[in-house]
């Protein structure tokens, strides 16, 4: 039996304030919930629409009515499976590999896609400026497709983080940067990706040691690439060797 | 003065059926409207919120009340500028360069991002299966950031299109394809990108002459890359030479 207070708690997790207060976040959909159950993240409770699923997802499963599930869900068409997980303890970002640093990424779809890219290209740590969208925002999680379980996402002061790690190259992408195809990428470093509208902010730009860019082909017409597309191209280039 | 019938016409363009019937589509936002006005696309009318903008956007500009603009707009926070443009006449896709072919792409954000990528990487023709999302869907247009004006998007039977153009390599991306980093890309060809959930469908797969893939790094965990991210990586690889 699920109490009114539990429903209220889960519903509140649609908001960042309550996610931080309770140290919990929501994921929806059987596939993603299963993927996160198989990871190191700890489940708090799994709610299953009793009229739609017979799936046994372990001890913490609660069967609920479609009405209760709809109340908890942030989706207009709830999938029938909603998992509540503990936000993991923050570990120190390790610089033995590449780290991506995000300067004020605002679009949840972009952050989710970048987390998925980090997972694909074996980037274990993603460092976000404090004004980057929350990685436990339901729209971000939907775009990560479960990758959130395998990438450590940190929120911290970027200037502080970079200045404490000045032994590695700090690469930033700029419209006038040198073509990345001519770059030889070392085994480790920090790659900074900037805000969707404004790019990398001035104080962060001052800490960049390598200015790189993705060349445009044909007529110079488009203003910029989408930040997730640019991240995809850079990570592929870093890993291709 | 804008008539009731005009308002009704513009409002109807949120739906594909009426866009096709009238041969018109909507774009919103000053920046994108300006970019499209500077292209070869022909404007039908530009509606400007008289309380928010003083911008002169040419002869076809109509000043309207915020209420009328909100009625026409598909956005919850209308930007105050709404352009209606003629859907361009379809030209024959030309095979003197690379062509991207999309097999049942459903997500408007993905299609918009792919159009923007084509523009960046000088791909002039994008051939879409008939069940790919409409490129004049407002959510697609929002993601293209004006690139729609410089990329020819065609909707046609993919099998028919590919079989009529069998003189060029037909590349398809698959999880088990050969690593793209070892591939040498010719000057022209057809690159097929598949559906978000199911990849390239069987009948299309039969027409593929080169099966390629983007290698995963680290543990094999993530199921796949987002299709727009994969397109970004492939186009970069095709153009880097």
Tab-separated table of C-alpha atoms in Angstrom:
chain	number	residue	atom	x	y	z
A	1	UNK	CA	0.000	0.000	0.000
A	2	UNK	CA	1.325	3.397	-1.001
A	3	UNK	CA	0.560	6.252	1.371
A	4	UNK	CA	-0.509	9.766	0.450
A	5	UNK	CA	2.785	11.055	1.799
A	6	UNK	CA	4.737	8.739	-0.473
A	7	UNK	CA	2.788	9.931	-3.489
A	8	UNK	CA	3.423	13.505	-2.432
A	9	UNK	CA	7.146	12.816	-2.027
A	10	UNK	CA	7.479	11.203	-5.459
A	11	UNK	CA	5.462	13.951	-7.152
A	12	UNK	CA	7.703	16.593	-5.570
A	13	UNK	CA	10.758	15.027	-7.245
A	14	UNK	CA	9.765	16.638	-10.543
A	15	UNK	CA	11.353	19.739	-8.990
A	16	UNK	CA	15.092	20.188	-8.497
A	17	UNK	CA	14.642	21.704	-5.021
A	18	UNK	CA	12.955	18.562	-3.694
A	19	UNK	CA	15.307	16.202	-5.542
A	20	UNK	CA	18.202	17.844	-3.697
A	21	UNK	CA	16.311	17.951	-0.405
A	22	UNK	CA	15.490	14.238	-0.485
A	23	UNK	CA	18.538	13.044	-2.455
A	24	UNK	CA	16.240	11.166	-4.813
A	25	UNK	CA	15.344	11.268	-8.509
A	26	UNK	CA	12.810	9.666	-10.849
A	27	UNK	CA	13.264	7.677	-14.038
A	28	UNK	CA	10.417	6.396	-16.171
A	29	UNK	CA	10.029	3.491	-18.579
A	30	UNK	CA	10.743	-0.228	-18.167
A	31	UNK	CA	13.916	-0.265	-20.248
A	32	UNK	CA	15.625	2.621	-18.467
A	33	UNK	CA	14.471	1.554	-14.993
A	34	UNK	CA	15.875	-1.937	-15.661
A	35	UNK	CA	19.163	-0.513	-16.905
A	36	UNK	CA	19.542	1.616	-13.784
A	37	UNK	CA	18.542	-1.293	-11.506
A	38	UNK	CA	21.451	-3.190	-13.065
A	39	UNK	CA	23.882	-0.386	-12.246
A	40	UNK	CA	25.511	0.718	-9.014
A	41	UNK	CA	22.775	3.254	-8.328
A	42	UNK	CA	20.564	2.369	-5.365
A	43	UNK	CA	16.795	2.095	-5.805
A	44	UNK	CA	14.458	3.713	-3.292
A	45	UNK	CA	11.192	2.376	-4.726
A	46	UNK	CA	9.797	1.146	-8.055
A	47	UNK	CA	6.163	1.864	-8.844
A	48	UNK	CA	4.383	-0.308	-11.382
A	49	UNK	CA	0.956	0.239	-12.943
A	50	UNK	CA	-0.787	-2.944	-11.819
A	51	UNK	CA	-3.118	-2.938	-14.811
A	52	UNK	CA	-0.368	-2.788	-17.406
A	53	UNK	CA	2.702	-4.644	-16.185
A	54	UNK	CA	3.301	-7.993	-14.538
A	55	UNK	CA	7.023	-7.315	-14.310
A	56	UNK	CA	8.775	-8.206	-11.072
A	57	UNK	CA	11.429	-5.599	-10.447
A	58	UNK	CA	12.540	-6.795	-7.016
A	59	UNK	CA	11.750	-6.200	-3.364
A	60	UNK	CA	11.146	-2.511	-3.619
A	61	UNK	CA	8.347	-2.843	-6.171
A	62	UNK	CA	4.944	-1.366	-5.335
A	63	UNK	CA	1.909	-2.089	-7.487
A	64	UNK	CA	-0.201	1.037	-7.872
A	65	UNK	CA	-3.317	2.074	-9.761
A	66	UNK	CA	-2.943	3.863	-13.127
A	67	UNK	CA	-4.338	6.963	-11.399
A	68	UNK	CA	-1.612	7.019	-8.745
A	69	UNK	CA	1.075	6.408	-11.342
A	70	UNK	CA	-0.248	9.280	-13.471
A	71	UNK	CA	-0.101	11.531	-10.406
A	72	UNK	CA	3.555	10.668	-9.783
A	73	UNK	CA	4.606	10.830	-13.435
A	74	UNK	CA	5.792	13.924	-15.232
A	75	UNK	CA	4.776	12.483	-18.602
A	76	UNK	CA	1.511	13.078	-20.383
A	77	UNK	CA	1.441	9.389	-21.341
A	78	UNK	CA	3.043	7.577	-18.390
A	79	UNK	CA	4.789	4.380	-19.416
A	80	UNK	CA	3.509	2.447	-16.403
A	81	UNK	CA	6.909	2.015	-14.692
A	82	UNK	CA	8.457	4.677	-12.496
A	83	UNK	CA	11.664	4.156	-10.540
A	84	UNK	CA	12.870	6.345	-7.689
A	85	UNK	CA	16.630	6.174	-7.103
A	86	UNK	CA	19.096	7.712	-4.675
A	87	UNK	CA	21.258	10.482	-6.098
A	88	UNK	CA	24.771	8.985	-5.785
A	89	UNK	CA	27.421	10.469	-3.533
A	90	UNK	CA	29.762	12.727	-5.438
A	91	UNK	CA	33.224	11.305	-6.104
A	92	UNK	CA	36.256	13.394	-7.012
A	93	UNK	CA	36.607	13.815	-10.817
A	94	UNK	CA	39.673	11.876	-11.868
A	95	UNK	CA	42.045	13.339	-14.442
A	96	UNK	CA	43.604	10.119	-15.707
A	97	UNK	CA	41.339	10.355	-18.759
A	98	UNK	CA	39.490	13.076	-20.674
A	99	UNK	CA	36.948	15.150	-18.777
A	100	UNK	CA	34.189	17.153	-20.425
A	101	UNK	CA	33.361	20.469	-18.745
A	102	UNK	CA	30.075	22.202	-19.588
A	103	UNK	CA	29.751	25.962	-19.277
A	104	UNK	CA	26.062	26.828	-18.765
A	105	UNK	CA	24.318	24.230	-20.934
A	106	UNK	CA	20.612	25.030	-20.604
A	107	UNK	CA	18.765	22.593	-22.839
A	108	UNK	CA	17.848	19.292	-21.118
A	109	UNK	CA	17.999	17.377	-24.424
A	110	UNK	CA	21.535	18.632	-25.058
A	111	UNK	CA	22.758	17.629	-21.593
A	112	UNK	CA	21.107	14.211	-21.881
A	113	UNK	CA	22.673	13.608	-25.296
A	114	UNK	CA	26.108	14.689	-24.005
A	115	UNK	CA	25.841	12.254	-21.053
A	116	UNK	CA	24.982	9.491	-23.546
A	117	UNK	CA	28.004	10.483	-25.660
A	118	UNK	CA	30.301	10.399	-22.608
A	119	UNK	CA	29.088	6.867	-21.916
A	120	UNK	CA	29.732	5.780	-25.528
A	121	UNK	CA	33.195	7.338	-25.673
A	122	UNK	CA	34.248	6.209	-22.193
A	123	UNK	CA	34.366	9.616	-20.534
A	124	UNK	CA	33.706	8.880	-16.874
A	125	UNK	CA	33.442	12.421	-15.519
A	126	UNK	CA	31.342	15.316	-16.714
A	127	UNK	CA	31.929	18.559	-14.811
A	128	UNK	CA	29.108	21.101	-15.084
A	129	UNK	CA	29.026	24.765	-14.116
A	130	UNK	CA	26.442	25.430	-11.446
A	131	UNK	CA	24.139	27.132	-13.950
A	132	UNK	CA	24.015	24.056	-16.205
A	133	UNK	CA	20.617	22.308	-16.221
A	134	UNK	CA	20.194	19.654	-13.492
A	135	UNK	CA	21.165	16.172	-14.721
A	136	UNK	CA	18.301	14.619	-12.743
A	137	UNK	CA	15.746	16.774	-14.570
A	138	UNK	CA	13.295	14.219	-16.084
A	139	UNK	CA	13.850	15.563	-19.626
A	140	UNK	CA	17.615	15.113	-19.261
A	141	UNK	CA	17.161	11.567	-17.977
A	142	UNK	CA	14.877	10.707	-20.877
A	143	UNK	CA	17.614	11.733	-23.326
A	144	UNK	CA	20.395	9.852	-21.480
A	145	UNK	CA	18.685	6.486	-22.077
A	146	UNK	CA	20.161	5.006	-18.903
A	147	UNK	CA	23.687	6.374	-19.397
A	148	UNK	CA	23.268	8.453	-16.230
A	149	UNK	CA	24.136	5.277	-14.319
A	150	UNK	CA	27.624	5.114	-15.851
A	151	UNK	CA	28.780	8.732	-16.018
A	152	UNK	CA	29.691	10.776	-12.928
A	153	UNK	CA	28.140	14.210	-13.236
A	154	UNK	CA	29.566	16.941	-10.992
A	155	UNK	CA	28.298	20.456	-10.395
A	156	UNK	CA	30.981	22.883	-9.324
A	157	UNK	CA	32.636	26.206	-9.967
A	158	UNK	CA	34.334	25.652	-13.346
A	159	UNK	CA	37.019	28.316	-12.882
A	160	UNK	CA	37.985	26.779	-9.577
A	161	UNK	CA	38.010	23.256	-11.026
A	162	UNK	CA	40.131	24.184	-14.042
A	163	UNK	CA	42.641	26.249	-12.079
A	164	UNK	CA	43.187	23.335	-9.681
A	165	UNK	CA	43.870	21.017	-12.631
A	166	UNK	CA	46.228	23.080	-14.750
A	167	UNK	CA	48.651	20.235	-15.431
A	168	UNK	CA	46.524	18.982	-18.347
A	169	UNK	CA	45.636	20.738	-21.616
A	170	UNK	CA	42.424	22.752	-21.379
A	171	UNK	CA	40.720	22.722	-24.754
A	172	UNK	CA	37.848	24.971	-25.681
A	173	UNK	CA	35.792	25.091	-28.867
A	174	UNK	CA	35.461	28.415	-30.650
A	175	UNK	CA	34.245	29.515	-34.071
A	176	UNK	CA	37.767	30.817	-34.816
A	177	UNK	CA	39.645	27.944	-33.175
A	178	UNK	CA	42.290	25.980	-35.084
A	179	UNK	CA	40.808	23.079	-37.109
A	180	UNK	CA	40.424	20.033	-34.885
A	181	UNK	CA	41.426	17.675	-37.713
A	182	UNK	CA	45.009	18.963	-37.443
A	183	UNK	CA	45.082	18.617	-33.666
A	184	UNK	CA	46.824	15.683	-32.011
A	185	UNK	CA	44.950	14.871	-28.853
A	186	UNK	CA	46.832	13.631	-25.781
A	187	UNK	CA	45.561	10.828	-23.543
A	188	UNK	CA	43.981	13.192	-21.076
A	189	UNK	CA	42.727	16.720	-20.781
A	190	UNK	CA	39.732	18.919	-20.154
A	191	UNK	CA	37.400	19.720	-23.056
A	192	UNK	CA	35.105	22.687	-22.449
A	193	UNK	CA	31.819	23.049	-24.319
A	194	UNK	CA	30.004	26.380	-24.077
A	195	UNK	CA	26.456	27.652	-23.736
A	196	UNK	CA	24.014	27.154	-26.641
A	197	UNK	CA	23.634	30.855	-27.411
A	198	UNK	CA	26.803	32.484	-26.086
A	199	UNK	CA	29.509	29.846	-26.263
A	200	UNK	CA	32.244	29.755	-23.621
A	201	UNK	CA	32.063	32.682	-21.191
A	202	UNK	CA	34.960	35.130	-20.866
A	203	UNK	CA	36.362	34.085	-17.459
A	204	UNK	CA	36.435	30.440	-18.592
A	205	UNK	CA	37.931	31.376	-21.968
A	206	UNK	CA	40.909	32.876	-20.141
A	207	UNK	CA	41.775	29.435	-18.784
A	208	UNK	CA	41.743	27.724	-22.178
A	209	UNK	CA	45.191	26.599	-23.346
A	210	UNK	CA	44.097	25.208	-26.769
A	211	UNK	CA	41.478	26.970	-28.915
A	212	UNK	CA	40.021	24.509	-31.384
A	213	UNK	CA	37.174	24.638	-33.873
A	214	UNK	CA	35.177	22.409	-36.209
A	215	UNK	CA	35.657	23.663	-39.786
A	216	UNK	CA	32.578	24.551	-41.758
A	217	UNK	CA	32.297	23.183	-45.302
A	218	UNK	CA	30.808	24.897	-48.334
A	219	UNK	CA	29.558	28.461	-47.968
A	220	UNK	CA	29.825	29.968	-44.503
A	221	UNK	CA	26.200	30.263	-43.700
A	222	UNK	CA	25.130	28.455	-40.591
A	223	UNK	CA	25.951	30.240	-37.430
A	224	UNK	CA	26.964	27.285	-35.336
A	225	UNK	CA	26.577	23.610	-34.692
A	226	UNK	CA	24.324	22.313	-31.957
A	227	UNK	CA	26.474	21.799	-28.835
A	228	UNK	CA	25.667	18.079	-28.592
A	229	UNK	CA	26.602	17.578	-32.281
A	230	UNK	CA	29.867	19.438	-31.669
A	231	UNK	CA	30.583	17.268	-28.602
A	232	UNK	CA	29.954	14.131	-30.688
A	233	UNK	CA	32.460	15.249	-33.335
A	234	UNK	CA	35.103	16.233	-30.761
A	235	UNK	CA	34.820	13.010	-28.765
A	236	UNK	CA	35.038	10.933	-31.935
A	237	UNK	CA	38.144	12.884	-32.953
A	238	UNK	CA	39.742	12.483	-29.503
A	239	UNK	CA	39.161	8.718	-29.497
A	240	UNK	CA	39.897	7.837	-33.126
A	241	UNK	CA	43.638	8.265	-32.465
B	1	UNK	CA	-5.584	44.739	-41.115
B	2	UNK	CA	-5.519	41.006	-40.671
B	3	UNK	CA	-8.776	39.176	-41.374
B	4	UNK	CA	-10.280	36.319	-39.401
B	5	UNK	CA	-9.725	34.055	-42.375
B	6	UNK	CA	-6.019	34.916	-42.447
B	7	UNK	CA	-5.678	34.120	-38.751
B	8	UNK	CA	-7.489	30.836	-39.332
B	9	UNK	CA	-5.195	29.990	-42.254
B	10	UNK	CA	-2.012	30.684	-40.291
B	11	UNK	CA	-3.246	28.767	-37.241
B	12	UNK	CA	-4.045	25.761	-39.439
B	13	UNK	CA	-0.392	25.600	-40.578
B	14	UNK	CA	0.551	23.997	-37.265
B	15	UNK	CA	-0.820	20.847	-38.919
B	16	UNK	CA	0.949	18.982	-41.724
B	17	UNK	CA	-2.292	18.418	-43.649
B	18	UNK	CA	-2.902	22.162	-44.005
B	19	UNK	CA	0.754	22.964	-44.673
B	20	UNK	CA	0.598	20.632	-47.662
B	21	UNK	CA	-2.813	21.892	-48.748
B	22	UNK	CA	-1.719	25.546	-48.762
B	23	UNK	CA	1.962	24.994	-49.605
B	24	UNK	CA	2.927	27.216	-46.679
B	25	UNK	CA	4.818	26.843	-43.406
B	26	UNK	CA	5.510	28.909	-40.299
B	27	UNK	CA	8.760	29.935	-38.648
B	28	UNK	CA	8.986	31.893	-35.410
B	29	UNK	CA	11.564	34.223	-33.909
B	30	UNK	CA	13.271	37.315	-35.332
B	31	UNK	CA	16.619	35.679	-35.977
B	32	UNK	CA	15.273	32.695	-37.922
B	33	UNK	CA	12.680	34.748	-39.820
B	34	UNK	CA	15.433	37.180	-40.888
B	35	UNK	CA	17.697	34.332	-41.964
B	36	UNK	CA	14.937	32.823	-44.094
B	37	UNK	CA	14.010	36.225	-45.550
B	38	UNK	CA	17.631	36.453	-46.724
B	39	UNK	CA	17.407	33.075	-48.462
B	40	UNK	CA	15.773	31.984	-51.693
B	41	UNK	CA	12.573	30.967	-49.915
B	42	UNK	CA	9.597	33.200	-50.702
B	43	UNK	CA	7.696	34.916	-47.895
B	44	UNK	CA	3.903	34.888	-47.854
B	45	UNK	CA	3.425	37.174	-44.844
B	46	UNK	CA	5.321	38.274	-41.723
B	47	UNK	CA	3.338	38.976	-38.573
B	48	UNK	CA	4.858	41.214	-35.925
B	49	UNK	CA	3.584	41.868	-32.395
B	50	UNK	CA	3.079	45.641	-32.580
B	51	UNK	CA	3.662	46.077	-28.862
B	52	UNK	CA	7.044	44.359	-28.822
B	53	UNK	CA	8.868	44.959	-32.082
B	54	UNK	CA	9.530	47.991	-34.230
B	55	UNK	CA	11.358	45.883	-36.800
B	56	UNK	CA	10.623	46.525	-40.452
B	57	UNK	CA	10.730	43.214	-42.256
B	58	UNK	CA	9.597	44.422	-45.661
B	59	UNK	CA	6.395	44.867	-47.652
B	60	UNK	CA	4.674	41.757	-46.441
B	61	UNK	CA	4.837	42.754	-42.767
B	62	UNK	CA	1.571	42.996	-40.822
B	63	UNK	CA	1.467	44.513	-37.357
B	64	UNK	CA	-0.867	42.530	-35.123
B	65	UNK	CA	-1.947	42.571	-31.491
B	66	UNK	CA	-0.190	40.229	-29.013
B	67	UNK	CA	-3.491	38.334	-28.780
B	68	UNK	CA	-3.638	37.629	-32.520
B	69	UNK	CA	0.018	36.588	-32.566
B	70	UNK	CA	-0.556	34.210	-29.650
B	71	UNK	CA	-3.460	32.676	-31.572
B	72	UNK	CA	-1.295	32.037	-34.625
B	73	UNK	CA	1.747	30.815	-32.697
B	74	UNK	CA	2.401	27.241	-31.674
B	75	UNK	CA	4.641	28.357	-28.815
B	76	UNK	CA	3.584	28.873	-25.232
B	77	UNK	CA	5.734	32.027	-25.126
B	78	UNK	CA	5.474	33.496	-28.629
B	79	UNK	CA	8.567	35.439	-29.625
B	80	UNK	CA	6.558	38.220	-31.254
B	81	UNK	CA	7.663	37.515	-34.839
B	82	UNK	CA	6.023	34.888	-37.016
B	83	UNK	CA	6.891	34.363	-40.677
B	84	UNK	CA	4.803	32.411	-43.174
B	85	UNK	CA	6.771	31.119	-46.158
B	86	UNK	CA	6.008	29.158	-49.312
B	87	UNK	CA	7.148	25.525	-49.266
B	88	UNK	CA	9.712	25.459	-52.113
B	89	UNK	CA	9.218	23.427	-55.288
B	90	UNK	CA	11.004	20.113	-55.094
B	91	UNK	CA	14.155	19.831	-57.202
B	92	UNK	CA	15.754	16.543	-58.226
B	93	UNK	CA	18.359	15.363	-55.645
B	94	UNK	CA	21.755	15.649	-57.280
B	95	UNK	CA	24.332	12.909	-56.772
B	96	UNK	CA	27.473	14.927	-57.458
B	97	UNK	CA	28.030	15.121	-53.694
B	98	UNK	CA	27.045	13.118	-50.615
B	99	UNK	CA	23.356	12.657	-49.900
B	100	UNK	CA	21.927	11.718	-46.530
B	101	UNK	CA	18.925	9.387	-46.601
B	102	UNK	CA	16.761	9.032	-43.495
B	103	UNK	CA	14.789	5.864	-42.839
B	104	UNK	CA	11.818	6.704	-40.583
B	105	UNK	CA	13.280	9.381	-38.308
B	106	UNK	CA	10.453	10.260	-35.913
B	107	UNK	CA	11.829	12.809	-33.486
B	108	UNK	CA	11.484	16.436	-34.672
B	109	UNK	CA	14.587	17.519	-32.727
B	110	UNK	CA	16.667	14.822	-34.428
B	111	UNK	CA	15.509	15.808	-37.921
B	112	UNK	CA	16.109	19.497	-37.194
B	113	UNK	CA	19.613	18.792	-35.884
B	114	UNK	CA	20.400	16.636	-38.939
B	115	UNK	CA	19.261	19.435	-41.305
B	116	UNK	CA	21.553	21.831	-39.410
B	117	UNK	CA	24.419	19.312	-39.744
B	118	UNK	CA	23.814	18.969	-43.504
B	119	UNK	CA	24.065	22.738	-43.789
B	120	UNK	CA	27.345	22.827	-41.809
B	121	UNK	CA	28.921	19.974	-43.760
B	122	UNK	CA	27.693	21.160	-47.169
B	123	UNK	CA	25.241	18.349	-47.852
B	124	UNK	CA	22.687	19.917	-50.181
B	125	UNK	CA	20.142	17.105	-50.368
B	126	UNK	CA	18.444	15.166	-47.604
B	127	UNK	CA	16.190	12.352	-48.808
B	128	UNK	CA	13.593	11.209	-46.277
B	129	UNK	CA	11.375	8.131	-46.283
B	130	UNK	CA	7.708	9.060	-46.371
B	131	UNK	CA	7.279	8.059	-42.705
B	132	UNK	CA	9.993	10.481	-41.538
B	133	UNK	CA	8.640	13.443	-39.543
B	134	UNK	CA	7.652	16.472	-41.668
B	135	UNK	CA	10.520	18.954	-42.050
B	136	UNK	CA	8.077	21.878	-41.807
B	137	UNK	CA	6.853	20.700	-38.396
B	138	UNK	CA	7.424	23.721	-36.094
B	139	UNK	CA	9.590	21.684	-33.698
B	140	UNK	CA	11.834	20.590	-36.571
B	141	UNK	CA	12.164	24.164	-37.794
B	142	UNK	CA	13.069	25.378	-34.324
B	143	UNK	CA	15.965	22.908	-34.217
B	144	UNK	CA	17.208	23.745	-37.745
B	145	UNK	CA	17.959	27.365	-36.745
B	146	UNK	CA	17.337	28.621	-40.286
B	147	UNK	CA	19.263	25.854	-42.057
B	148	UNK	CA	16.018	24.718	-43.704
B	149	UNK	CA	16.599	27.548	-46.197
B	150	UNK	CA	19.819	25.984	-47.481
B	151	UNK	CA	19.151	22.237	-47.508
B	152	UNK	CA	16.781	20.568	-49.993
B	153	UNK	CA	14.613	18.081	-48.146
B	154	UNK	CA	12.844	15.442	-50.246
B	155	UNK	CA	10.207	12.923	-49.213
B	156	UNK	CA	10.142	9.832	-51.369
B	157	UNK	CA	10.209	6.059	-51.458
B	158	UNK	CA	13.750	5.268	-50.252
B	159	UNK	CA	14.005	1.863	-51.943
B	160	UNK	CA	12.998	3.416	-55.236
B	161	UNK	CA	15.447	6.297	-54.812
B	162	UNK	CA	18.391	4.063	-53.913
B	163	UNK	CA	17.766	1.528	-56.654
B	164	UNK	CA	17.696	4.318	-59.235
B	165	UNK	CA	21.052	5.594	-57.964
B	166	UNK	CA	23.072	2.424	-57.683
B	167	UNK	CA	26.200	3.837	-59.300
B	168	UNK	CA	27.368	5.342	-55.988
B	169	UNK	CA	28.280	3.575	-52.714
B	170	UNK	CA	25.320	3.137	-50.394
B	171	UNK	CA	26.550	3.286	-46.820
B	172	UNK	CA	24.472	2.295	-43.841
B	173	UNK	CA	25.308	2.506	-40.149
B	174	UNK	CA	24.919	-0.641	-38.061
B	175	UNK	CA	26.012	-1.724	-34.589
B	176	UNK	CA	28.146	-4.466	-36.194
B	177	UNK	CA	29.384	-2.378	-39.131
B	178	UNK	CA	33.104	-2.050	-39.877
B	179	UNK	CA	34.763	0.805	-37.920
B	180	UNK	CA	34.301	4.069	-39.797
B	181	UNK	CA	37.789	5.271	-38.837
B	182	UNK	CA	39.279	2.682	-41.219
B	183	UNK	CA	36.933	3.614	-44.047
B	184	UNK	CA	38.089	5.813	-46.907
B	185	UNK	CA	35.168	7.850	-48.072
B	186	UNK	CA	34.768	8.719	-51.753
B	187	UNK	CA	33.626	12.139	-52.995
B	188	UNK	CA	30.004	11.098	-53.304
B	189	UNK	CA	27.597	8.499	-52.067
B	190	UNK	CA	24.426	7.894	-50.133
B	191	UNK	CA	24.609	7.636	-46.347
B	192	UNK	CA	21.566	6.032	-44.720
B	193	UNK	CA	20.658	6.749	-41.102
B	194	UNK	CA	18.001	4.558	-39.486
B	195	UNK	CA	15.067	4.939	-37.137
B	196	UNK	CA	15.718	5.915	-33.493
B	197	UNK	CA	14.478	2.620	-32.035
B	198	UNK	CA	14.856	0.087	-34.834
B	199	UNK	CA	17.728	1.297	-36.992
B	200	UNK	CA	17.670	0.694	-40.741
B	201	UNK	CA	14.719	-1.417	-41.857
B	202	UNK	CA	15.267	-4.758	-43.625
B	203	UNK	CA	14.277	-3.815	-47.190
B	204	UNK	CA	16.590	-0.782	-47.057
B	205	UNK	CA	19.382	-2.820	-45.458
B	206	UNK	CA	19.367	-5.082	-48.526
B	207	UNK	CA	20.403	-2.124	-50.677
B	208	UNK	CA	23.378	-1.163	-48.501
B	209	UNK	CA	26.738	-1.786	-50.167
B	210	UNK	CA	28.939	-0.675	-47.208
B	211	UNK	CA	28.045	-1.534	-43.606
B	212	UNK	CA	29.820	0.835	-41.268
B	213	UNK	CA	29.713	1.484	-37.533
B	214	UNK	CA	30.957	3.881	-34.906
B	215	UNK	CA	33.132	1.956	-32.428
B	216	UNK	CA	32.187	2.098	-28.783
B	217	UNK	CA	34.977	2.831	-26.296
B	218	UNK	CA	35.388	1.398	-22.807
B	219	UNK	CA	32.914	-1.226	-21.618
B	220	UNK	CA	30.125	-2.080	-24.013
B	221	UNK	CA	27.241	-0.700	-22.095
B	222	UNK	CA	25.231	1.889	-23.954
B	223	UNK	CA	22.884	0.499	-26.470
B	224	UNK	CA	23.320	3.073	-29.163
B	225	UNK	CA	24.168	6.621	-30.019
B	226	UNK	CA	21.487	9.177	-30.700
B	227	UNK	CA	20.925	9.293	-34.480
B	228	UNK	CA	21.803	12.999	-34.757
B	229	UNK	CA	25.058	12.422	-32.806
B	230	UNK	CA	25.893	9.510	-35.128
B	231	UNK	CA	25.172	11.682	-38.185
B	232	UNK	CA	27.474	14.388	-36.800
B	233	UNK	CA	30.329	11.900	-36.388
B	234	UNK	CA	29.826	10.371	-39.836
B	235	UNK	CA	29.644	13.714	-41.645
B	236	UNK	CA	32.762	14.924	-39.864
B	237	UNK	CA	34.552	11.732	-40.887
B	238	UNK	CA	33.381	12.021	-44.522
B	239	UNK	CA	34.582	15.623	-44.781
B	240	UNK	CA	37.835	15.497	-42.803
B	241	UNK	CA	39.523	13.685	-45.707
